[in-house]
JSON list of C-alpha atoms in Angstrom, two decimals:
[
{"chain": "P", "resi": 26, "resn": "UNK", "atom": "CA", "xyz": [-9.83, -16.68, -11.05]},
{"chain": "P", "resi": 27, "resn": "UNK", "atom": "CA", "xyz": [-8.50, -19.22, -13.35]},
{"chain": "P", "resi": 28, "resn": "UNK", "atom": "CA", "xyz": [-4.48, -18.98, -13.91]},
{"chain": "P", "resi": 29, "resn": "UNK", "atom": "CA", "xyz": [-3.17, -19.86, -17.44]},
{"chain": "P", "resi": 30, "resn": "UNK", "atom": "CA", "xyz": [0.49, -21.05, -16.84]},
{"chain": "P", "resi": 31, "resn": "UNK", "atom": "CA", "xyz": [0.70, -24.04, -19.52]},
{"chain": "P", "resi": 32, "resn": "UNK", "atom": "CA", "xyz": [2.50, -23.58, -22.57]},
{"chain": "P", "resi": 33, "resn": "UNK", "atom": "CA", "xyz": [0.33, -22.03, -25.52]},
{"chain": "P", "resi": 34, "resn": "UNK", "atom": "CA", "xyz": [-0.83, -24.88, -27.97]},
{"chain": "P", "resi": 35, "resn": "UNK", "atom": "CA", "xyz": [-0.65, -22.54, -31.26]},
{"chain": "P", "resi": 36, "resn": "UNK", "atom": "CA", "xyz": [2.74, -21.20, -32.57]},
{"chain": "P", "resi": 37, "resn": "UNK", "atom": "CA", "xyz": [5.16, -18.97, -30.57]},
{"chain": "P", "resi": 38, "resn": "UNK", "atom": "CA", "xyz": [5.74, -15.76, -32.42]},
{"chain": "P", "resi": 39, "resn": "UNK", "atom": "CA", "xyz": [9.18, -14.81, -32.66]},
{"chain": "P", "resi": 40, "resn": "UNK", "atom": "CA", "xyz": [8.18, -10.68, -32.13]},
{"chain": "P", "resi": 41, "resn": "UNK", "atom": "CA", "xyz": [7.97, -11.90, -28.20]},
{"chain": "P", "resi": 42, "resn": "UNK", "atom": "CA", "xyz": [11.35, -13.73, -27.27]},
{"chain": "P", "resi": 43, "resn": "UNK", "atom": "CA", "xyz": [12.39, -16.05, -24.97]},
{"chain": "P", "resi": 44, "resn": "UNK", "atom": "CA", "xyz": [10.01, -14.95, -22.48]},
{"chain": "P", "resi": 45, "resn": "UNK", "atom": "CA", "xyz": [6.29, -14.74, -23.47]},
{"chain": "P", "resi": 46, "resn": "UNK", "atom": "CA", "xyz": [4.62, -14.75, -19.92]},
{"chain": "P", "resi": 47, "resn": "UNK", "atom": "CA", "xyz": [1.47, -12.20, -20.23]},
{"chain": "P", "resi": 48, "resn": "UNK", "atom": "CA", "xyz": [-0.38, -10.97, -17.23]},
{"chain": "P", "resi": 49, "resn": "UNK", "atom": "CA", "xyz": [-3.98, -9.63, -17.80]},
{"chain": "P", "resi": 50, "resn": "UNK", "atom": "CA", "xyz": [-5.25, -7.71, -14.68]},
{"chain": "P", "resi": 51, "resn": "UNK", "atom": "CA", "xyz": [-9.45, -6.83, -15.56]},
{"chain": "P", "resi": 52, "resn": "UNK", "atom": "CA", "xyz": [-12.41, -6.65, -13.58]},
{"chain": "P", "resi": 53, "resn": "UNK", "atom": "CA", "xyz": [-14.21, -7.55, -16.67]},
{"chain": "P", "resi": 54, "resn": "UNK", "atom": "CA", "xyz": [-14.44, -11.47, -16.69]},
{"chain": "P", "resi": 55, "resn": "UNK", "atom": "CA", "xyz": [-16.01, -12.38, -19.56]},
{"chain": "P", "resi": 56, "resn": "UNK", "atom": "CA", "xyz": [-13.87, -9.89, -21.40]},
{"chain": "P", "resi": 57, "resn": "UNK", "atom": "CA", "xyz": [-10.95, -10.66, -19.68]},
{"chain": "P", "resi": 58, "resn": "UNK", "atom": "CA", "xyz": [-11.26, -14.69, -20.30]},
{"chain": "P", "resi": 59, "resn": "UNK", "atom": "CA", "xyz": [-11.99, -13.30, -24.08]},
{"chain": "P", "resi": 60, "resn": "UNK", "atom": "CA", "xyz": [-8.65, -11.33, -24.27]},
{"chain": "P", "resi": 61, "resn": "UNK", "atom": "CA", "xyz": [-6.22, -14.55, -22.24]},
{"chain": "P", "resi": 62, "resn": "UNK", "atom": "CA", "xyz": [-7.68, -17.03, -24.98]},
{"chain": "P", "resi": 63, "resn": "UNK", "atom": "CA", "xyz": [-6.76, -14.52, -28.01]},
{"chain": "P", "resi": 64, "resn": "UNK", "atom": "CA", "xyz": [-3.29, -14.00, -26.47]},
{"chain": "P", "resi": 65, "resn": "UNK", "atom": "CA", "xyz": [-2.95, -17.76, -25.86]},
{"chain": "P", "resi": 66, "resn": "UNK", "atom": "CA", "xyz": [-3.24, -18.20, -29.47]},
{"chain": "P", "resi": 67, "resn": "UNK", "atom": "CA", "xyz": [-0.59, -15.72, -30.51]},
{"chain": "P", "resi": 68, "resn": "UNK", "atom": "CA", "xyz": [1.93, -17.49, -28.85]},
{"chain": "P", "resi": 69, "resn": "UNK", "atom": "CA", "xyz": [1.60, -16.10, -24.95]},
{"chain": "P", "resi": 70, "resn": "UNK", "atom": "CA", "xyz": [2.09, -18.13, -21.84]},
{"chain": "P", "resi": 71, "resn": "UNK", "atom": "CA", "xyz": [-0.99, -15.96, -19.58]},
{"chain": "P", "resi": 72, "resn": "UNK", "atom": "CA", "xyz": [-1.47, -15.28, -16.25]},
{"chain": "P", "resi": 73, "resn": "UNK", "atom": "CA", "xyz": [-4.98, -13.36, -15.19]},
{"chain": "P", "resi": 74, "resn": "UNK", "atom": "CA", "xyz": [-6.31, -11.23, -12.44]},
{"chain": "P", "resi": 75, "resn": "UNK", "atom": "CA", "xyz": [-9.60, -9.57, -11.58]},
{"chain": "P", "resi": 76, "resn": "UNK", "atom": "CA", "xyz": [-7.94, -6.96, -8.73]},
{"chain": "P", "resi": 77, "resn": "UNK", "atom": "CA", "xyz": [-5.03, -4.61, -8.30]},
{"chain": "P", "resi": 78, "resn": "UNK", "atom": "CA", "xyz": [-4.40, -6.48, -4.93]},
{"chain": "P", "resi": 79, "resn": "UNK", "atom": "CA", "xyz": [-4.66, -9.76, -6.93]},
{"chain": "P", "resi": 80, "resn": "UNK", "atom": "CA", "xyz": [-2.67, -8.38, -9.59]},
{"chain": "P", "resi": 81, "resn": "UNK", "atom": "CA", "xyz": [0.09, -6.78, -7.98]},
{"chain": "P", "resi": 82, "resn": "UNK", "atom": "CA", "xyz": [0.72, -10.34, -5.77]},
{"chain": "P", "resi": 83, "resn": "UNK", "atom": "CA", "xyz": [1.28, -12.18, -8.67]},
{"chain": "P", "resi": 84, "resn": "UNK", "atom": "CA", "xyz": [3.37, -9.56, -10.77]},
{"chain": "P", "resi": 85, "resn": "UNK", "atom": "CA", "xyz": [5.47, -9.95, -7.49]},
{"chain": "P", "resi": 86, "resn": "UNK", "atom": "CA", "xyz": [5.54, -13.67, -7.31]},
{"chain": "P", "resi": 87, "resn": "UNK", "atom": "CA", "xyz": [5.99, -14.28, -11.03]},
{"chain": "P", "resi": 88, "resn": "UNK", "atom": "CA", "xyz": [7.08, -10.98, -12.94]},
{"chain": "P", "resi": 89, "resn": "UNK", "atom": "CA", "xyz": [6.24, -11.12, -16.25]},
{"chain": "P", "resi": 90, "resn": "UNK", "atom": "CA", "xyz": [7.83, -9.72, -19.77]},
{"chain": "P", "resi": 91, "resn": "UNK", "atom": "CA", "xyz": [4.35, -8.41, -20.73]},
{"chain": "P", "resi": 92, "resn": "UNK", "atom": "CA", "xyz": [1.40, -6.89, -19.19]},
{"chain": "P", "resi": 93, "resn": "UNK", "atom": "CA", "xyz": [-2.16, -5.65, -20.05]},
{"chain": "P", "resi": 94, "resn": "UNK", "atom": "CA", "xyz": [-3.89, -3.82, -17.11]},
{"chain": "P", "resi": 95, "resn": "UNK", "atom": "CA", "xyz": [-7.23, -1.97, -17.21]},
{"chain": "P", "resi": 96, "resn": "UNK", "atom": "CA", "xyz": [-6.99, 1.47, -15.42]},
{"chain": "P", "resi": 97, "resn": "UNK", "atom": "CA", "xyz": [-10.22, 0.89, -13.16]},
{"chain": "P", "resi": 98, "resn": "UNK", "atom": "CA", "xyz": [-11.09, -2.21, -11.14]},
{"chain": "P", "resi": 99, "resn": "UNK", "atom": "CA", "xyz": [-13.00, -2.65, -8.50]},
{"chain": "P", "resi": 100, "resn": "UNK", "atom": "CA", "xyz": [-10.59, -2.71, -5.92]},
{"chain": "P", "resi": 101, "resn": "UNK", "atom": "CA", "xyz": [-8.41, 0.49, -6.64]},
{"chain": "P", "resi": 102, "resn": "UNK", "atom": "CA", "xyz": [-6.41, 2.00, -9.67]},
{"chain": "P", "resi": 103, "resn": "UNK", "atom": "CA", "xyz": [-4.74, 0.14, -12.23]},
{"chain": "P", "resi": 104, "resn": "UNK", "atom": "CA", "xyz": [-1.60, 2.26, -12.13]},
{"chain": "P", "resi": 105, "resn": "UNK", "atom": "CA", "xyz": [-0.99, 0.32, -8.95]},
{"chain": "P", "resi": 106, "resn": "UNK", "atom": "CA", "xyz": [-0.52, -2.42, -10.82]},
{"chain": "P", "resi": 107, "resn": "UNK", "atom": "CA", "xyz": [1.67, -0.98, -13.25]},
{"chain": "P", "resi": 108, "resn": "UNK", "atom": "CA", "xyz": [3.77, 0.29, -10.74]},
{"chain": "P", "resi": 109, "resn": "UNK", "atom": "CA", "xyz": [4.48, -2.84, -8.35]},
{"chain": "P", "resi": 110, "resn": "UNK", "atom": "CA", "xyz": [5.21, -4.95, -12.40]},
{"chain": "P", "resi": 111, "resn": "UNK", "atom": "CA", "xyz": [8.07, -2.40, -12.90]},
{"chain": "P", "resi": 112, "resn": "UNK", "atom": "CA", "xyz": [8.97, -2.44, -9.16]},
{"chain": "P", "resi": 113, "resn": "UNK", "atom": "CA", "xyz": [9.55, -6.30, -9.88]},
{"chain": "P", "resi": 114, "resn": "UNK", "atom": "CA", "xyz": [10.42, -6.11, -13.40]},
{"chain": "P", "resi": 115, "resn": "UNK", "atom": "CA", "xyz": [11.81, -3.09, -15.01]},
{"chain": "P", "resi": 116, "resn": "UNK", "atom": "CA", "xyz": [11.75, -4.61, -18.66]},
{"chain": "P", "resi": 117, "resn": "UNK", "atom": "CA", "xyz": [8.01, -5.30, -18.87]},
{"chain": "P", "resi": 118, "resn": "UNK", "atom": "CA", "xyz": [6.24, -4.14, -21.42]},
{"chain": "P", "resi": 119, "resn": "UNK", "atom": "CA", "xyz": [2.88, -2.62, -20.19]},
{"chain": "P", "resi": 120, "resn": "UNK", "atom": "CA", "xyz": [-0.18, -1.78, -21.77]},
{"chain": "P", "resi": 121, "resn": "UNK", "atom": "CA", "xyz": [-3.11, 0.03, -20.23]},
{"chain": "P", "resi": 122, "resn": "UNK", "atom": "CA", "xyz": [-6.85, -0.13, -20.94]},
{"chain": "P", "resi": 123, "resn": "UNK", "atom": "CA", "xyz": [-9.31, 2.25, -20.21]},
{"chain": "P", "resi": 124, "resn": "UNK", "atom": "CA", "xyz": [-13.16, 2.65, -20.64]},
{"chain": "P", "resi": 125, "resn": "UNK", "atom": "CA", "xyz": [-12.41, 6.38, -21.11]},
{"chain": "P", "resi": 126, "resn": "UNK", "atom": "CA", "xyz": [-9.59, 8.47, -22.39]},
{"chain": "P", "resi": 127, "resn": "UNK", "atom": "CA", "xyz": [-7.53, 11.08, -19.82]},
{"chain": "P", "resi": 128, "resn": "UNK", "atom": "CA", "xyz": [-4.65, 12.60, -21.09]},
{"chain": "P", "resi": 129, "resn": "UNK", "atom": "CA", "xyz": [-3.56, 13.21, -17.53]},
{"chain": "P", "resi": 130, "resn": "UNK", "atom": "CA", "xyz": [-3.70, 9.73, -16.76]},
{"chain": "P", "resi": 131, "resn": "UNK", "atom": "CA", "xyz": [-2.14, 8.18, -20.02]},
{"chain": "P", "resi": 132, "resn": "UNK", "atom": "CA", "xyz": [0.96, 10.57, -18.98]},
{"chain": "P", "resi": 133, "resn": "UNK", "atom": "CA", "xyz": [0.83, 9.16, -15.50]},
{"chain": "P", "resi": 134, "resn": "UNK", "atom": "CA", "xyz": [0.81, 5.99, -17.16]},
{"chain": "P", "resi": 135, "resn": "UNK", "atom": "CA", "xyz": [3.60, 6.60, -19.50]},
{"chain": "P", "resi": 136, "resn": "UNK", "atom": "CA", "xyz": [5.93, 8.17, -16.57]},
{"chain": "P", "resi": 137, "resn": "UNK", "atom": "CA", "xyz": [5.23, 4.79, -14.60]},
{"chain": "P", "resi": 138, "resn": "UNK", "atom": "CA", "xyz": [6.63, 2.67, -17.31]},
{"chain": "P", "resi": 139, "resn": "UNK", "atom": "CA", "xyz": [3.41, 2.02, -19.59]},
{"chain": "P", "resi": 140, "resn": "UNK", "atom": "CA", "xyz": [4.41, 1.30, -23.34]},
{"chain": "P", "resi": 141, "resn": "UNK", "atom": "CA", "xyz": [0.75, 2.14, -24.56]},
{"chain": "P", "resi": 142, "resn": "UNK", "atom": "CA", "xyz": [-2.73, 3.48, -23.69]},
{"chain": "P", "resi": 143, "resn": "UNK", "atom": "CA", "xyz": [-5.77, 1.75, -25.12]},
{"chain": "P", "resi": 144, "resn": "UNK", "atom": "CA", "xyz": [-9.35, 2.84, -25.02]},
{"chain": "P", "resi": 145, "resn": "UNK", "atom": "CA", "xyz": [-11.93, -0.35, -24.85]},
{"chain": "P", "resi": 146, "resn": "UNK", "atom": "CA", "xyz": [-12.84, -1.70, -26.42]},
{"chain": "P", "resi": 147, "resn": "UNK", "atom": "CA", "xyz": [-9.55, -2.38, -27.60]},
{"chain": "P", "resi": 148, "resn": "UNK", "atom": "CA", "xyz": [-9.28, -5.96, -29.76]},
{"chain": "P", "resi": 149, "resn": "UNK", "atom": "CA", "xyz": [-7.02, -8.27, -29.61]},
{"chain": "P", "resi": 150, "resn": "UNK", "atom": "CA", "xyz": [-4.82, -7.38, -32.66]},
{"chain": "P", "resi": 151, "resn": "UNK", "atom": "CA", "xyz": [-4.21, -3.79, -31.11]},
{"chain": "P", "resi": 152, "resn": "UNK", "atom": "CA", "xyz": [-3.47, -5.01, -27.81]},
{"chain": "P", "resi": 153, "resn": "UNK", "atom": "CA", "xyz": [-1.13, -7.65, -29.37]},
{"chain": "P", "resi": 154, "resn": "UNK", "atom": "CA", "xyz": [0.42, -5.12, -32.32]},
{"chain": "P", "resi": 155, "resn": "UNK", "atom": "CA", "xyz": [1.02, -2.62, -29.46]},
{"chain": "P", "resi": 156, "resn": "UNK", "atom": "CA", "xyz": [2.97, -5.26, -26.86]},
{"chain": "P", "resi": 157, "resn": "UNK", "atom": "CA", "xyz": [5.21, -6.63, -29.97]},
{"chain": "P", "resi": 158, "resn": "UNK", "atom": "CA", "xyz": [5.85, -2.85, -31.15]},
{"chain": "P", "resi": 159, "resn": "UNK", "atom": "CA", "xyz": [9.50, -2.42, -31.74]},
{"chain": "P", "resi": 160, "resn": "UNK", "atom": "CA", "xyz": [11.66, 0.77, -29.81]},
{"chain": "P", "resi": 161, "resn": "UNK", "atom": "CA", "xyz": [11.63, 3.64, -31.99]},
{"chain": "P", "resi": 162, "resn": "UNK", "atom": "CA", "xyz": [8.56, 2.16, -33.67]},
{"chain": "P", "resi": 163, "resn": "UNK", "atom": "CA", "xyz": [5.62, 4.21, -34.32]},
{"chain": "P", "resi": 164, "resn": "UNK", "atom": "CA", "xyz": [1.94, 3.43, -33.62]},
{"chain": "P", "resi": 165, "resn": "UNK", "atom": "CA", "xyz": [-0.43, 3.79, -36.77]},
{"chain": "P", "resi": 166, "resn": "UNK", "atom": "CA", "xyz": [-2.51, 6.45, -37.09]},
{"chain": "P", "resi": 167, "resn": "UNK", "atom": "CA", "xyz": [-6.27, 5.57, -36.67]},
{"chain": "P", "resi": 168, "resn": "UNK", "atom": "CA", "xyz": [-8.45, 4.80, -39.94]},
{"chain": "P", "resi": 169, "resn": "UNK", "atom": "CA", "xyz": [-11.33, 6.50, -38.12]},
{"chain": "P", "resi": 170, "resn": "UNK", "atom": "CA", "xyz": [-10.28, 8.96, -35.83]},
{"chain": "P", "resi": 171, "resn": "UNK", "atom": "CA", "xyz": [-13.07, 9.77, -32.42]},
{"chain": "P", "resi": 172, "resn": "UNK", "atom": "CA", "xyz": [-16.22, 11.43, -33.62]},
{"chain": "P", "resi": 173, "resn": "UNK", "atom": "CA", "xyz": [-17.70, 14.80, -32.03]},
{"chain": "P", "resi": 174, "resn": "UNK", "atom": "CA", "xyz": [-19.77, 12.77, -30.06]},
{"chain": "P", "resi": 175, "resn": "UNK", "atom": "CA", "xyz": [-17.29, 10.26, -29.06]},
{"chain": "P", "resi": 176, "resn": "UNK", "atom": "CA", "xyz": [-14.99, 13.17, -28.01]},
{"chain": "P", "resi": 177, "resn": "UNK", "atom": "CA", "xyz": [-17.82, 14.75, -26.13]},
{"chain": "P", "resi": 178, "resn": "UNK", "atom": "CA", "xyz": [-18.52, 11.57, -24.74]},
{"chain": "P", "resi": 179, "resn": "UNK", "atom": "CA", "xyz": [-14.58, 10.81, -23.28]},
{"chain": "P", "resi": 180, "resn": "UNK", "atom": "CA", "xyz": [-14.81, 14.71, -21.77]},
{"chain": "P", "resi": 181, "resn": "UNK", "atom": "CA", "xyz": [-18.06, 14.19, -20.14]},
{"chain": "P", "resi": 182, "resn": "UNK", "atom": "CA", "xyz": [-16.28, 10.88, -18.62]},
{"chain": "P", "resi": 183, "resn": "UNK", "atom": "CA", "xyz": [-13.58, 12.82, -17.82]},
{"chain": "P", "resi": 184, "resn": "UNK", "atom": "CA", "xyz": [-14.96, 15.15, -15.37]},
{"chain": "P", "resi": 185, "resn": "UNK", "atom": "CA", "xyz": [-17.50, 12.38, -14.35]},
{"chain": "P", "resi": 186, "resn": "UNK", "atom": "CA", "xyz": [-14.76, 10.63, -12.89]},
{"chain": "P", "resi": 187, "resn": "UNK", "atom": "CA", "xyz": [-12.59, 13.85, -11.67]},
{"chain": "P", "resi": 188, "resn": "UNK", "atom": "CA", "xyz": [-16.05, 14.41, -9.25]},
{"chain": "P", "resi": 189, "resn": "UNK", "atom": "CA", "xyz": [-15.68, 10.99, -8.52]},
{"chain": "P", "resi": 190, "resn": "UNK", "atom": "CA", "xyz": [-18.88, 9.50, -9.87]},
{"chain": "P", "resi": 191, "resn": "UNK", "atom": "CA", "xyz": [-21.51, 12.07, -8.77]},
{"chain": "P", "resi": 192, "resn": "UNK", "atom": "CA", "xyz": [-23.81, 13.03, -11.04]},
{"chain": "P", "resi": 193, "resn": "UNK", "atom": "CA", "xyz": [-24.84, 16.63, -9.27]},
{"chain": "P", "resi": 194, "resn": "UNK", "atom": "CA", "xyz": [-21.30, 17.58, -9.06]},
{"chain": "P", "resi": 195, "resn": "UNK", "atom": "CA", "xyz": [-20.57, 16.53, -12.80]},
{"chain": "P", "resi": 196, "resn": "UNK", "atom": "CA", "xyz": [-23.64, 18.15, -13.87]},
{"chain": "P", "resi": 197, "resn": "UNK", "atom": "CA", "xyz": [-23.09, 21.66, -12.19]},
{"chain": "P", "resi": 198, "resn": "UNK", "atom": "CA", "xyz": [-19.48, 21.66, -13.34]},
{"chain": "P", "resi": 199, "resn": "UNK", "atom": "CA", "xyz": [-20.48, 21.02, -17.03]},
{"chain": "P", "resi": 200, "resn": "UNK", "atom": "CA", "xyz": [-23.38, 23.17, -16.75]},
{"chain": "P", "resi": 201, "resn": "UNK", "atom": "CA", "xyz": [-25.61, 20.74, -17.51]},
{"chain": "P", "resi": 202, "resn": "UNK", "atom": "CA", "xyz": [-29.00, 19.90, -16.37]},
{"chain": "P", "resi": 203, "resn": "UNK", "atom": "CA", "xyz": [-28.85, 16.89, -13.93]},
{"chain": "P", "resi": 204, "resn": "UNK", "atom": "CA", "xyz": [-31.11, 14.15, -16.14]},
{"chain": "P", "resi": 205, "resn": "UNK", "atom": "CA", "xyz": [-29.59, 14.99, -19.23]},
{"chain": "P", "resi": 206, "resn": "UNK", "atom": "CA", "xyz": [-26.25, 13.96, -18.07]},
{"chain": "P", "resi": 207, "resn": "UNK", "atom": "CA", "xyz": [-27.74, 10.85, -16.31]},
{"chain": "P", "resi": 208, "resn": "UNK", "atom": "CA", "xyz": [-29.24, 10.06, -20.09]},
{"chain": "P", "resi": 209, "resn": "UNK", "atom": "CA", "xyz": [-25.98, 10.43, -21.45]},
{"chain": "P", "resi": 210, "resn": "UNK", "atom": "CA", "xyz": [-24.24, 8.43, -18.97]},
{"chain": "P", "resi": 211, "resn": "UNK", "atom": "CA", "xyz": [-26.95, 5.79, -19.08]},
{"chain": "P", "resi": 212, "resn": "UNK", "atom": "CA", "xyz": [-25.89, 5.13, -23.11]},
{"chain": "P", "resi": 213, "resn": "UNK", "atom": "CA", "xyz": [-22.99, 3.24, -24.23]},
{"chain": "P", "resi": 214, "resn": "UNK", "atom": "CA", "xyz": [-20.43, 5.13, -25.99]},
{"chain": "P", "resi": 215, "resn": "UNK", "atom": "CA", "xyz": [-20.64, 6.10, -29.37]},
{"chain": "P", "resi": 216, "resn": "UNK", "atom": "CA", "xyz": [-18.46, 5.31, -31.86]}
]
């Protein structure tokens, strides 16, 4: 994976201090490459990583002051991650991403040392708005909070993943017929 260590080439906002090193930890290249160019341009010096092991060796050979880190890669759980950054670095301001929401694990997150919980697709402006938040500072409430079917949706996720992935098992515990779930989870998310 490419490693973005030189200094950013657009101007250094003041929000992020002396320090402006960023790792991204995602599975997802293209998104991933997306997200390092956008923080690039608001002022961050980035650092990337496709895999918990990847990401947790180079939170330990270079902590940094802020981190985004998606909650499931390929290799393991992001929390991982998370954990071996404030192991390293107690003052780093993390940020996790997930494809679906989990209260559970946001809290999990949280007690670990997260600063924020994201759903993807999160932009660049929320990541960024949510690593520059001040202490004491309060997150906005959403102009357009989930839909029915978007909270359906992150609850049939949910228990997807608590059955870890298989379809019977999700199916019988929602009490759901098998090919209508794999229809559902065959559609992206709605909105």
């Amino acid at each position: 994976m490419e490693t973005h260590l030189e200094q950013p080439s657009g101007p250094v906002d003041p929000d992020l201090g002396p320090d402006p090193s960023l790792l991204i930890v995602d599975d997802d290249g293209p998104f991933l490459r997306r997200l390092a160019r956008a923080m690039e341009a608001r002022g961050f010096v980035v650092e990337t990583a496709e895999s918990v092991a990847e990401g947790v060796a180079k939170s330990k050979a270079h902590p940094p002051k802020y981190a985004v880190v998606d909650l499931r890669l390929g290799d393991g759980n992001g929390l991982d991650v998370v954990e071996a950054i404030h192991q390293s670095r107690e003052d780093t301001k993390v940020i996790v991403l997930t494809g679906y929401g989990n209260i559970a694990t946001a809290v999990t997150a949280v007690k670990l040392g997260a600063l924020d919980y994201l759903s993807k697709p999160a932009d660049a402006d929320d990541i960024f708005s949510a690593l520059t938040q001040r202490p004491g500072e309060r997150a906005d409430v959403p102009e357009n909070p989930m839909s029915a079917d978007r909270v359906r949706w992150e609850h049939i996720q949910r228990v997807y993943e608590m059955c870890e992935r298989n379809v019977s098992e999700t199916a019988r515990r929602l009490n759901m017929h098998r090919r209508t779930l794999q229809r559902i989870l065959a559609k992206r998310a709605p909105k």
